[in-house]
Amino acid sequence: KVFLVVLLFAVAAFAGRGPNWVRGKHADPMAVHRARFILHQRNLDVLAAKTLDISDPESPNYAQWMTPEEVDALIAPNAEDKAAFIAWVGGLNEIEITEGRGD
């Protein structure tokens, strides 16, 4: 939920106030615009510790690399945050929501 507050604050605080901004024509209402929103990732401290552990030749876990799917499962936003985001954008037309690393 924090990401929504930050995003809305940033838009409200800086809309039309950049030092080099010039107001132009209205946007074409039929134009398609792509936007990428990234939700807060969980367990980044756990991922960092695990990375150090599997990189240490003295560790029994040395070289036991995680798959991309395991990393995604570890750091993915929690279900409540995803549901709140989907509810927030649900009123937009023709929205496509994808999950993953963006590659």
Tab-separated table of C-alpha atoms in Angstrom:
chain	number	residue	atom	x	y	z
A	1	LYS	CA	0.000	0.000	0.000
A	2	VAL	CA	2.958	2.294	0.541
A	3	PHE	CA	3.772	2.265	-3.178
A	4	LEU	CA	0.408	3.871	-3.955
A	5	VAL	CA	0.953	6.677	-1.463
A	6	VAL	CA	4.436	7.384	-2.784
A	7	LEU	CA	3.295	7.305	-6.409
A	8	LEU	CA	0.328	9.584	-5.822
A	9	PHE	CA	2.425	11.990	-3.751
A	10	ALA	CA	5.107	12.149	-6.435
A	11	VAL	CA	2.560	12.883	-9.153
A	12	ALA	CA	0.783	15.540	-7.092
A	13	ALA	CA	3.992	17.166	-5.889
A	14	PHE	CA	5.694	17.487	-9.253
A	15	ALA	CA	2.891	17.774	-11.804
A	16	GLY	CA	3.661	20.747	-14.002
A	17	ARG	CA	6.443	22.054	-11.790
A	18	GLY	CA	9.618	20.893	-13.474
A	19	PRO	CA	12.065	23.714	-14.282
A	20	ASN	CA	12.116	22.881	-18.003
A	21	TRP	CA	8.561	21.652	-18.427
A	22	VAL	CA	6.387	23.210	-21.097
A	23	ARG	CA	2.648	22.648	-21.269
A	24	GLY	CA	1.802	21.171	-24.642
A	25	LYS	CA	-1.325	19.969	-26.365
A	26	HIS	CA	-3.702	17.546	-24.725
A	27	ALA	CA	-2.768	13.905	-25.218
A	28	ASP	CA	-4.630	11.932	-27.846
A	29	PRO	CA	-7.366	10.090	-25.917
A	30	MET	CA	-6.984	7.114	-28.257
A	31	ALA	CA	-3.229	6.807	-27.762
A	32	VAL	CA	-1.969	3.739	-25.936
A	33	HIS	CA	0.549	4.378	-23.187
A	34	ARG	CA	2.597	1.732	-21.454
A	35	ALA	CA	3.442	2.065	-17.784
A	36	ARG	CA	5.396	-0.249	-15.534
A	37	PHE	CA	4.690	-0.400	-11.824
A	38	ILE	CA	6.953	-2.352	-9.541
A	39	LEU	CA	5.566	-3.474	-6.218
A	40	HIS	CA	7.635	-3.716	-3.048
A	41	GLN	CA	9.717	-6.875	-3.017
A	42	ARG	CA	9.849	-9.008	0.115
A	43	ASN	CA	12.740	-10.839	1.743
A	44	LEU	CA	15.578	-8.940	0.090
A	45	ASP	CA	17.605	-9.434	3.273
A	46	VAL	CA	16.999	-13.192	3.055
A	47	LEU	CA	18.052	-13.190	-0.601
A	48	ALA	CA	21.245	-11.274	0.211
A	49	ALA	CA	22.121	-13.687	3.040
A	50	LYS	CA	21.399	-16.708	0.854
A	51	THR	CA	23.526	-15.264	-1.955
A	52	LEU	CA	26.466	-14.811	0.409
A	53	ASP	CA	25.965	-18.317	1.801
A	54	ILE	CA	25.920	-20.091	-1.573
A	55	SER	CA	28.920	-18.037	-2.690
A	56	ASP	CA	31.082	-19.046	0.274
A	57	PRO	CA	33.328	-22.056	-0.503
A	58	GLU	CA	33.289	-22.920	3.227
A	59	SER	CA	29.495	-23.170	3.340
A	60	PRO	CA	27.740	-26.538	2.993
A	61	ASN	CA	25.358	-24.718	0.631
A	62	TYR	CA	28.174	-23.591	-1.672
A	63	ALA	CA	27.182	-23.494	-5.366
A	64	GLN	CA	23.593	-24.606	-4.688
A	65	TRP	CA	22.192	-21.887	-6.921
A	66	MET	CA	18.564	-20.832	-6.861
A	67	THR	CA	16.484	-21.040	-10.000
A	68	PRO	CA	14.843	-17.857	-11.295
A	69	GLU	CA	11.503	-19.303	-10.152
A	70	GLU	CA	12.836	-19.811	-6.611
A	71	VAL	CA	14.111	-16.220	-6.502
A	72	ASP	CA	10.767	-14.939	-7.792
A	73	ALA	CA	8.871	-16.921	-5.142
A	74	LEU	CA	11.140	-15.587	-2.401
A	75	ILE	CA	10.952	-11.898	-3.273
A	76	ALA	CA	7.535	-11.574	-4.934
A	77	PRO	CA	5.163	-9.015	-3.410
A	78	ASN	CA	2.701	-10.471	-0.948
A	79	ALA	CA	-0.813	-11.356	-2.078
A	80	GLU	CA	-2.393	-8.430	-0.193
A	81	ASP	CA	-0.233	-5.859	-1.990
A	82	LYS	CA	-0.908	-7.467	-5.373
A	83	ALA	CA	-4.657	-7.500	-4.695
A	84	ALA	CA	-4.605	-3.828	-3.614
A	85	PHE	CA	-2.729	-2.846	-6.763
A	86	ILE	CA	-5.060	-4.809	-9.039
A	87	ALA	CA	-8.070	-3.184	-7.345
A	88	TRP	CA	-6.473	0.251	-7.822
A	89	VAL	CA	-5.859	-0.193	-11.547
A	90	GLY	CA	-9.002	-2.240	-12.148
A	91	GLY	CA	-10.958	0.768	-13.352
A	92	LEU	CA	-8.598	1.409	-16.241
A	93	ASN	CA	-9.563	0.236	-19.711
A	94	GLU	CA	-7.608	-2.433	-21.536
A	95	ILE	CA	-5.086	-3.112	-18.823
A	96	GLU	CA	-2.673	-6.001	-19.012
A	97	ILE	CA	-0.992	-7.217	-15.851
A	98	THR	CA	2.036	-9.469	-16.078
A	99	GLU	CA	4.206	-10.813	-13.320
A	100	GLY	CA	7.868	-11.652	-13.307
A	101	ARG	CA	11.257	-10.097	-13.759
A	102	GLY	CA	10.364	-8.186	-16.900
A	103	ASP	CA	12.824	-10.042	-19.095
